[in-house]
């Protein structure tokens, strides 16, 4: 029988670190999330890993530590993503990630991946593993073999989409008008990523079409008042009918992520605006400060990116703090299962451990914590007004000729006197490029005369536009 499944939660920010300059507005970095994330990942690698099969198991007995059989594909996808974020922080996890990615072939059953070896094929399983492997290819293991494994799953899904672009959970439900968010969410996100890899607009059009479809209120997937999604909808005799259930943060968050990716690709504000509105709806419905996140562990794991507003960072940090500080039971296990004790807003520090714990619930927690650890160690810059200080001289970047709005003034380091000419307005565009303007007069910082010659100076100029006034800030 197919196991309960885990999904995605909310809020991620793009990852950029300033590098050579010291930005005073950045908070001090912390290793709490890296430490706790590594501890959890190492426990997964010890308690839930079978050396004989080189694969992870579905669950363990918390008293005897006896391991069950090999994990189903859906939990395996979450474990792969947890390993990916561990490897993104520290290369010591590279070998295990590569080994486990290679093992995905074990699940192949005909034209798609089965839920277990020789098991039934599920579209949501294939959508998720395809999306996860696309992440692995984009960020860590850029080999054709990994990309092929991803596309094997995605092509299986896209082959069976119906006239409404919908997919059910499994093949026996085809041609019944079912539009299930389980496979559609990761499928659409994966095709947006694949466009970034290939530049082929056919893949971009798939992602854009799905965004428009799932946000169409006539499909009854999205509540027009709450802006939150349910798990699916069914089209019968010209009428769409949603299931009798409450909204899911996981389904909504996946659409948020899709919108952000489309905004980054196209620069169209409609995608960003829609994603912000949905992310705010998620926070309003499921999140409370210092009280965790009101979804079960099986639906947890990821943060979606919005912009450089630290509101999203702070919410993600608070959710991870609650997980680490308040949600573990007396044996150290994170929330498990679809019942009350599995919620990410349950205080469990005095609770006994359940008889069995699933690998998936622990992997989802590891995924969330390690993903935030990566963010915290590579904290993005928020839009705002900054003092920028040179690390060597401890002098602040300043307009050489202050108190003037004239163009052509050079930028030089000088002792900080808290002048407007020593403050800078930082902004970012949809592609992740930064612009810097003088707080004193609003003129842009850029290369003098837009020259490509080495050694040319930076200056402020109100006429600077385009790439001459844009910067990549990265580690």
PDB file of N, CA and C in Angstrom, residues 130-210:
ATOM      1  N   UNK A 130      11.272  13.926 -10.347  1.00  0.00           N
ATOM      2  CA  UNK A 130      11.784  14.674 -11.487  1.00  0.00           C
ATOM      3  C   UNK A 130      12.229  16.068 -11.092  1.00  0.00           C
ATOM      4  N   UNK A 131      11.439  16.724 -10.256  1.00  0.00           N
ATOM      5  CA  UNK A 131      11.767  18.073  -9.797  1.00  0.00           C
ATOM      6  C   UNK A 131      13.004  18.069  -8.907  1.00  0.00           C
ATOM      7  N   UNK A 132      13.083  17.103  -7.995  1.00  0.00           N
ATOM      8  CA  UNK A 132      14.238  17.008  -7.086  1.00  0.00           C
ATOM      9  C   UNK A 132      15.516  16.764  -7.875  1.00  0.00           C
ATOM     10  N   UNK A 133      15.460  15.846  -8.820  1.00  0.00           N
ATOM     11  CA  UNK A 133      16.653  15.553  -9.607  1.00  0.00           C
ATOM     12  C   UNK A 133      17.051  16.724 -10.496  1.00  0.00           C
ATOM     13  N   UNK A 134      16.086  17.523 -10.922  1.00  0.00           N
ATOM     14  CA  UNK A 134      16.408  18.740 -11.659  1.00  0.00           C
ATOM     15  C   UNK A 134      17.182  19.704 -10.763  1.00  0.00           C
ATOM     16  N   UNK A 135      16.795  19.782  -9.486  1.00  0.00           N
ATOM     17  CA  UNK A 135      17.547  20.596  -8.529  1.00  0.00           C
ATOM     18  C   UNK A 135      18.974  20.072  -8.366  1.00  0.00           C
ATOM     19  N   UNK A 136      19.100  18.757  -8.256  1.00  0.00           N
ATOM     20  CA  UNK A 136      20.422  18.155  -8.114  1.00  0.00           C
ATOM     21  C   UNK A 136      21.291  18.506  -9.315  1.00  0.00           C
ATOM     22  N   UNK A 137      20.707  18.415 -10.506  1.00  0.00           N
ATOM     23  CA  UNK A 137      21.464  18.735 -11.715  1.00  0.00           C
ATOM     24  C   UNK A 137      21.855  20.205 -11.750  1.00  0.00           C
ATOM     25  N   UNK A 138      20.933  21.082 -11.415  1.00  0.00           N
ATOM     26  CA  UNK A 138      21.200  22.520 -11.494  1.00  0.00           C
ATOM     27  C   UNK A 138      22.260  22.976 -10.506  1.00  0.00           C
ATOM     28  N   UNK A 139      22.273  22.377  -9.322  1.00  0.00           N
ATOM     29  CA  UNK A 139      23.066  22.947  -8.238  1.00  0.00           C
ATOM     30  C   UNK A 139      24.281  22.134  -7.807  1.00  0.00           C
ATOM     31  N   UNK A 140      24.310  20.829  -8.138  1.00  0.00           N
ATOM     32  CA  UNK A 140      25.387  20.035  -7.543  1.00  0.00           C
ATOM     33  C   UNK A 140      26.029  19.033  -8.496  1.00  0.00           C
ATOM     34  N   UNK A 141      25.260  18.195  -9.149  1.00  0.00           N
ATOM     35  CA  UNK A 141      25.833  17.137  -9.980  1.00  0.00           C
ATOM     36  C   UNK A 141      25.389  17.366 -11.422  1.00  0.00           C
ATOM     37  N   UNK A 142      26.147  18.128 -12.139  1.00  0.00           N
ATOM     38  CA  UNK A 142      25.740  18.544 -13.484  1.00  0.00           C
ATOM     39  C   UNK A 142      26.231  17.538 -14.519  1.00  0.00           C
ATOM     40  N   UNK A 143      25.604  16.372 -14.506  1.00  0.00           N
ATOM     41  CA  UNK A 143      25.935  15.333 -15.470  1.00  0.00           C
ATOM     42  C   UNK A 143      24.699  14.984 -16.285  1.00  0.00           C
ATOM     43  N   UNK A 144      24.932  14.488 -17.487  1.00  0.00           N
ATOM     44  CA  UNK A 144      23.817  14.103 -18.344  1.00  0.00           C
ATOM     45  C   UNK A 144      23.004  12.979 -17.722  1.00  0.00           C
ATOM     46  N   UNK A 145      23.664  12.107 -16.973  1.00  0.00           N
ATOM     47  CA  UNK A 145      22.966  10.988 -16.347  1.00  0.00           C
ATOM     48  C   UNK A 145      21.907  11.472 -15.364  1.00  0.00           C
ATOM     49  N   UNK A 146      22.234  12.489 -14.570  1.00  0.00           N
ATOM     50  CA  UNK A 146      21.265  13.031 -13.603  1.00  0.00           C
ATOM     51  C   UNK A 146      20.120  13.708 -14.342  1.00  0.00           C
ATOM     52  N   UNK A 147      20.434  14.484 -15.367  1.00  0.00           N
ATOM     53  CA  UNK A 147      19.393  15.158 -16.135  1.00  0.00           C
ATOM     54  C   UNK A 147      18.467  14.137 -16.814  1.00  0.00           C
ATOM     55  N   UNK A 148      19.040  13.069 -17.309  1.00  0.00           N
ATOM     56  CA  UNK A 148      18.229  12.033 -17.952  1.00  0.00           C
ATOM     57  C   UNK A 148      17.275  11.377 -16.954  1.00  0.00           C
ATOM     58  N   UNK A 149      17.745  11.148 -15.736  1.00  0.00           N
ATOM     59  CA  UNK A 149      16.882  10.552 -14.712  1.00  0.00           C
ATOM     60  C   UNK A 149      15.701  11.474 -14.402  1.00  0.00           C
ATOM     61  N   UNK A 150      15.977  12.772 -14.354  1.00  0.00           N
ATOM     62  CA  UNK A 150      14.919  13.741 -14.105  1.00  0.00           C
ATOM     63  C   UNK A 150      13.913  13.758 -15.239  1.00  0.00           C
ATOM     64  N   UNK A 151      14.390  13.862 -16.455  1.00  0.00           N
ATOM     65  CA  UNK A 151      13.498  13.972 -17.607  1.00  0.00           C
ATOM     66  C   UNK A 151      12.719  12.687 -17.856  1.00  0.00           C
ATOM     67  N   UNK A 152      13.251  11.547 -17.452  1.00  0.00           N
ATOM     68  CA  UNK A 152      12.527  10.281 -17.564  1.00  0.00           C
ATOM     69  C   UNK A 152      11.212  10.369 -16.803  1.00  0.00           C
ATOM     70  N   UNK A 153      11.252  10.936 -15.605  1.00  0.00           N
ATOM     71  CA  UNK A 153      10.037  11.078 -14.798  1.00  0.00           C
ATOM     72  C   UNK A 153       9.116  12.152 -15.348  1.00  0.00           C
ATOM     73  N   UNK A 154       9.684  13.275 -15.748  1.00  0.00           N
ATOM     74  CA  UNK A 154       8.860  14.392 -16.209  1.00  0.00           C
ATOM     75  C   UNK A 154       8.166  14.079 -17.526  1.00  0.00           C
ATOM     76  N   UNK A 155       8.864  13.400 -18.430  1.00  0.00           N
ATOM     77  CA  UNK A 155       8.251  13.043 -19.709  1.00  0.00           C
ATOM     78  C   UNK A 155       7.115  12.045 -19.512  1.00  0.00           C
ATOM     79  N   UNK A 156       7.266  11.179 -18.546  1.00  0.00           N
ATOM     80  CA  UNK A 156       6.193  10.235 -18.229  1.00  0.00           C
ATOM     81  C   UNK A 156       4.942  10.995 -17.806  1.00  0.00           C
ATOM     82  N   UNK A 157       5.118  12.003 -16.961  1.00  0.00           N
ATOM     83  CA  UNK A 157       3.967  12.792 -16.497  1.00  0.00           C
ATOM     84  C   UNK A 157       3.326  13.596 -17.626  1.00  0.00           C
ATOM     85  N   UNK A 158       4.131  14.332 -18.354  1.00  0.00           N
ATOM     86  CA  UNK A 158       3.590  15.257 -19.346  1.00  0.00           C
ATOM     87  C   UNK A 158       2.886  14.497 -20.478  1.00  0.00           C
ATOM     88  N   UNK A 159       3.295  13.269 -20.700  1.00  0.00           N
ATOM     89  CA  UNK A 159       2.682  12.457 -21.750  1.00  0.00           C
ATOM     90  C   UNK A 159       1.196  12.238 -21.498  1.00  0.00           C
ATOM     91  N   UNK A 160       0.801  12.179 -20.224  1.00  0.00           N
ATOM     92  CA  UNK A 160      -0.562  11.799 -19.880  1.00  0.00           C
ATOM     93  C   UNK A 160      -1.456  12.977 -19.482  1.00  0.00           C
ATOM     94  N   UNK A 161      -0.983  14.216 -19.593  1.00  0.00           N
ATOM     95  CA  UNK A 161      -1.836  15.344 -19.240  1.00  0.00           C
ATOM     96  C   UNK A 161      -3.066  15.356 -20.149  1.00  0.00           C
ATOM     97  N   UNK A 162      -4.218  15.756 -19.596  1.00  0.00           N
ATOM     98  CA  UNK A 162      -5.446  15.756 -20.387  1.00  0.00           C
ATOM     99  C   UNK A 162      -5.668  17.107 -21.065  1.00  0.00           C
ATOM    100  N   UNK A 163      -6.842  17.287 -21.645  1.00  0.00           N
ATOM    101  CA  UNK A 163      -7.126  18.518 -22.385  1.00  0.00           C
ATOM    102  C   UNK A 163      -7.102  19.752 -21.499  1.00  0.00           C
ATOM    103  N   UNK A 164      -7.350  19.572 -20.213  1.00  0.00           N
ATOM    104  CA  UNK A 164      -7.300  20.676 -19.251  1.00  0.00           C
ATOM    105  C   UNK A 164      -5.909  20.825 -18.628  1.00  0.00           C
ATOM    106  N   UNK A 165      -4.967  20.034 -19.103  1.00  0.00           N
ATOM    107  CA  UNK A 165      -3.597  19.979 -18.584  1.00  0.00           C
ATOM    108  C   UNK A 165      -3.532  19.297 -17.213  1.00  0.00           C
ATOM    109  N   UNK A 166      -4.590  18.632 -16.839  1.00  0.00           N
ATOM    110  CA  UNK A 166      -4.635  17.977 -15.545  1.00  0.00           C
ATOM    111  C   UNK A 166      -4.024  16.596 -15.568  1.00  0.00           C
ATOM    112  N   UNK A 167      -3.648  16.120 -14.383  1.00  0.00           N
ATOM    113  CA  UNK A 167      -3.157  14.765 -14.153  1.00  0.00           C
ATOM    114  C   UNK A 167      -3.795  14.238 -12.876  1.00  0.00           C
ATOM    115  N   UNK A 168      -4.152  12.971 -12.847  1.00  0.00           N
ATOM    116  CA  UNK A 168      -4.590  12.366 -11.588  1.00  0.00           C
ATOM    117  C   UNK A 168      -3.383  11.876 -10.803  1.00  0.00           C
ATOM    118  N   UNK A 169      -3.635  11.128  -9.758  1.00  0.00           N
ATOM    119  CA  UNK A 169      -2.524  10.578  -8.988  1.00  0.00           C
ATOM    120  C   UNK A 169      -1.944   9.335  -9.648  1.00  0.00           C
ATOM    121  N   UNK A 170      -2.771   8.537 -10.284  1.00  0.00           N
ATOM    122  CA  UNK A 170      -2.300   7.282 -10.852  1.00  0.00           C
ATOM    123  C   UNK A 170      -3.026   6.989 -12.168  1.00  0.00           C
ATOM    124  N   UNK A 171      -2.482   6.037 -12.914  1.00  0.00           N
ATOM    125  CA  UNK A 171      -2.958   5.759 -14.259  1.00  0.00           C
ATOM    126  C   UNK A 171      -4.405   5.252 -14.282  1.00  0.00           C
ATOM    127  N   UNK A 172      -4.815   4.534 -13.259  1.00  0.00           N
ATOM    128  CA  UNK A 172      -6.181   4.018 -13.228  1.00  0.00           C
ATOM    129  C   UNK A 172      -7.221   5.129 -13.121  1.00  0.00           C
ATOM    130  N   UNK A 173      -6.790   6.354 -12.818  1.00  0.00           N
ATOM    131  CA  UNK A 173      -7.703   7.493 -12.700  1.00  0.00           C
ATOM    132  C   UNK A 173      -7.694   8.388 -13.940  1.00  0.00           C
ATOM    133  N   UNK A 174      -6.975   7.978 -14.968  1.00  0.00           N
ATOM    134  CA  UNK A 174      -6.930   8.772 -16.195  1.00  0.00           C
ATOM    135  C   UNK A 174      -8.315   8.850 -16.843  1.00  0.00           C
ATOM    136  N   UNK A 175      -8.545   9.931 -17.582  1.00  0.00           N
ATOM    137  CA  UNK A 175      -9.788  10.158 -18.331  1.00  0.00           C
ATOM    138  C   UNK A 175     -11.010  10.289 -17.426  1.00  0.00           C
ATOM    139  N   UNK A 176     -10.770  10.770 -16.205  1.00  0.00           N
ATOM    140  CA  UNK A 176     -11.880  10.991 -15.281  1.00  0.00           C
ATOM    141  C   UNK A 176     -11.994  12.456 -14.858  1.00  0.00           C
ATOM    142  N   UNK A 177     -11.289  13.339 -15.575  1.00  0.00           N
ATOM    143  CA  UNK A 177     -11.389  14.767 -15.307  1.00  0.00           C
ATOM    144  C   UNK A 177     -10.699  15.215 -14.028  1.00  0.00           C
ATOM    145  N   UNK A 178      -9.767  14.418 -13.515  1.00  0.00           N
ATOM    146  CA  UNK A 178      -9.106  14.749 -12.248  1.00  0.00           C
ATOM    147  C   UNK A 178      -7.905  15.661 -12.499  1.00  0.00           C
ATOM    148  N   UNK A 179      -7.867  16.754 -11.788  1.00  0.00           N
ATOM    149  CA  UNK A 179      -6.726  17.673 -11.814  1.00  0.00           C
ATOM    150  C   UNK A 179      -6.133  17.662 -10.413  1.00  0.00           C
ATOM    151  N   UNK A 180      -5.095  16.862 -10.232  1.00  0.00           N
ATOM    152  CA  UNK A 180      -4.479  16.654  -8.920  1.00  0.00           C
ATOM    153  C   UNK A 180      -3.206  17.483  -8.822  1.00  0.00           C
ATOM    154  N   UNK A 181      -3.101  18.277  -7.781  1.00  0.00           N
ATOM    155  CA  UNK A 181      -1.960  19.181  -7.643  1.00  0.00           C
ATOM    156  C   UNK A 181      -0.657  18.434  -7.361  1.00  0.00           C
ATOM    157  N   UNK A 182      -0.759  17.208  -6.842  1.00  0.00           N
ATOM    158  CA  UNK A 182       0.434  16.449  -6.471  1.00  0.00           C
ATOM    159  C   UNK A 182       1.471  16.345  -7.564  1.00  0.00           C
ATOM    160  N   UNK A 183       1.114  15.904  -8.765  1.00  0.00           N
ATOM    161  CA  UNK A 183       2.108  15.858  -9.840  1.00  0.00           C
ATOM    162  C   UNK A 183       2.294  17.196 -10.562  1.00  0.00           C
ATOM    163  N   UNK A 184       1.234  17.994 -10.631  1.00  0.00           N
ATOM    164  CA  UNK A 184       1.296  19.236 -11.408  1.00  0.00           C
ATOM    165  C   UNK A 184       2.253  20.247 -10.784  1.00  0.00           C
ATOM    166  N   UNK A 185       2.205  20.397  -9.469  1.00  0.00           N
ATOM    167  CA  UNK A 185       3.086  21.359  -8.788  1.00  0.00           C
ATOM    168  C   UNK A 185       4.564  21.154  -9.129  1.00  0.00           C
ATOM    169  N   UNK A 186       5.120  19.964  -8.846  1.00  0.00           N
ATOM    170  CA  UNK A 186       6.548  19.783  -9.149  1.00  0.00           C
ATOM    171  C   UNK A 186       6.844  19.750 -10.635  1.00  0.00           C
ATOM    172  N   UNK A 187       5.896  19.241 -11.426  1.00  0.00           N
ATOM    173  CA  UNK A 187       6.103  19.176 -12.875  1.00  0.00           C
ATOM    174  C   UNK A 187       6.292  20.572 -13.459  1.00  0.00           C
ATOM    175  N   UNK A 188       5.417  21.488 -13.099  1.00  0.00           N
ATOM    176  CA  UNK A 188       5.504  22.852 -13.621  1.00  0.00           C
ATOM    177  C   UNK A 188       6.787  23.536 -13.174  1.00  0.00           C
ATOM    178  N   UNK A 189       7.147  23.374 -11.900  1.00  0.00           N
ATOM    179  CA  UNK A 189       8.386  23.974 -11.402  1.00  0.00           C
ATOM    180  C   UNK A 189       9.606  23.395 -12.106  1.00  0.00           C
ATOM    181  N   UNK A 190       9.588  22.094 -12.335  1.00  0.00           N
ATOM    182  CA  UNK A 190      10.733  21.458 -12.983  1.00  0.00           C
ATOM    183  C   UNK A 190      10.910  21.955 -14.415  1.00  0.00           C
ATOM    184  N   UNK A 191       9.802  22.184 -15.124  1.00  0.00           N
ATOM    185  CA  UNK A 191       9.916  22.671 -16.502  1.00  0.00           C
ATOM    186  C   UNK A 191      10.412  24.119 -16.544  1.00  0.00           C
ATOM    187  N   UNK A 192      10.066  24.916 -15.540  1.00  0.00           N
ATOM    188  CA  UNK A 192      10.635  26.267 -15.470  1.00  0.00           C
ATOM    189  C   UNK A 192      12.147  26.199 -15.276  1.00  0.00           C
ATOM    190  N   UNK A 193      12.598  25.273 -14.444  1.00  0.00           N
ATOM    191  CA  UNK A 193      14.040  25.092 -14.241  1.00  0.00           C
ATOM    192  C   UNK A 193      14.702  24.570 -15.512  1.00  0.00           C
ATOM    193  N   UNK A 194      14.011  23.680 -16.196  1.00  0.00           N
ATOM    194  CA  UNK A 194      14.583  23.099 -17.413  1.00  0.00           C
ATOM    195  C   UNK A 194      14.734  24.170 -18.498  1.00  0.00           C
ATOM    196  N   UNK A 195      13.807  25.125 -18.526  1.00  0.00           N
ATOM    197  CA  UNK A 195      13.972  26.247 -19.454  1.00  0.00           C
ATOM    198  C   UNK A 195      15.258  27.011 -19.139  1.00  0.00           C
ATOM    199  N   UNK A 196      15.537  27.224 -17.865  1.00  0.00           N
ATOM    200  CA  UNK A 196      16.762  27.936 -17.493  1.00  0.00           C
ATOM    201  C   UNK A 196      18.006  27.190 -17.950  1.00  0.00           C
ATOM    202  N   UNK A 197      17.904  25.880 -18.036  1.00  0.00           N
ATOM    203  CA  UNK A 197      19.034  25.065 -18.471  1.00  0.00           C
ATOM    204  C   UNK A 197      19.180  25.093 -19.987  1.00  0.00           C
ATOM    205  N   UNK A 198      18.069  24.978 -20.691  1.00  0.00           N
ATOM    206  CA  UNK A 198      18.108  24.809 -22.147  1.00  0.00           C
ATOM    207  C   UNK A 198      17.855  26.080 -22.941  1.00  0.00           C
ATOM    208  N   UNK A 199      17.096  27.015 -22.369  1.00  0.00           N
ATOM    209  CA  UNK A 199      16.684  28.194 -23.116  1.00  0.00           C
ATOM    210  C   UNK A 199      15.577  27.916 -24.118  1.00  0.00           C
ATOM    211  N   UNK A 200      15.030  26.721 -24.102  1.00  0.00           N
ATOM    212  CA  UNK A 200      13.974  26.337 -25.031  1.00  0.00           C
ATOM    213  C   UNK A 200      12.630  26.862 -24.514  1.00  0.00           C
ATOM    214  N   UNK A 201      12.000  27.749 -25.272  1.00  0.00           N
ATOM    215  CA  UNK A 201      10.765  28.379 -24.807  1.00  0.00           C
ATOM    216  C   UNK A 201       9.599  27.398 -24.727  1.00  0.00           C
ATOM    217  N   UNK A 202       9.710  26.238 -25.354  1.00  0.00           N
ATOM    218  CA  UNK A 202       8.653  25.234 -25.219  1.00  0.00           C
ATOM    219  C   UNK A 202       8.483  24.821 -23.761  1.00  0.00           C
ATOM    220  N   UNK A 203       9.591  24.705 -23.041  1.00  0.00           N
ATOM    221  CA  UNK A 203       9.529  24.322 -21.638  1.00  0.00           C
ATOM    222  C   UNK A 203       9.013  25.476 -20.778  1.00  0.00           C
ATOM    223  N   UNK A 204       9.394  26.683 -21.136  1.00  0.00           N
ATOM    224  CA  UNK A 204       8.874  27.849 -20.433  1.00  0.00           C
ATOM    225  C   UNK A 204       7.359  27.941 -20.615  1.00  0.00           C
ATOM    226  N   UNK A 205       6.884  27.653 -21.815  1.00  0.00           N
ATOM    227  CA  UNK A 205       5.453  27.725 -22.073  1.00  0.00           C
ATOM    228  C   UNK A 205       4.671  26.697 -21.259  1.00  0.00           C
ATOM    229  N   UNK A 206       5.265  25.540 -21.013  1.00  0.00           N
ATOM    230  CA  UNK A 206       4.620  24.549 -20.149  1.00  0.00           C
ATOM    231  C   UNK A 206       4.429  25.132 -18.749  1.00  0.00           C
ATOM    232  N   UNK A 207       5.486  25.714 -18.207  1.00  0.00           N
ATOM    233  CA  UNK A 207       5.417  26.290 -16.865  1.00  0.00           C
ATOM    234  C   UNK A 207       4.411  27.437 -16.802  1.00  0.00           C
ATOM    235  N   UNK A 208       4.424  28.305 -17.814  1.00  0.00           N
ATOM    236  CA  UNK A 208       3.500  29.439 -17.837  1.00  0.00           C
ATOM    237  C   UNK A 208       2.048  28.977 -17.977  1.00  0.00           C
ATOM    238  N   UNK A 209       1.838  27.983 -18.811  1.00  0.00           N
ATOM    239  CA  UNK A 209       0.476  27.472 -18.990  1.00  0.00           C
ATOM    240  C   UNK A 209      -0.059  26.894 -17.689  1.00  0.00           C
ATOM    241  N   UNK A 210       0.781  26.147 -16.990  1.00  0.00           N
ATOM    242  CA  UNK A 210       0.336  25.581 -15.718  1.00  0.00           C
ATOM    243  C   UNK A 210       0.027  26.682 -14.695  1.00  0.00           C
TER     244      UNK A 210
END
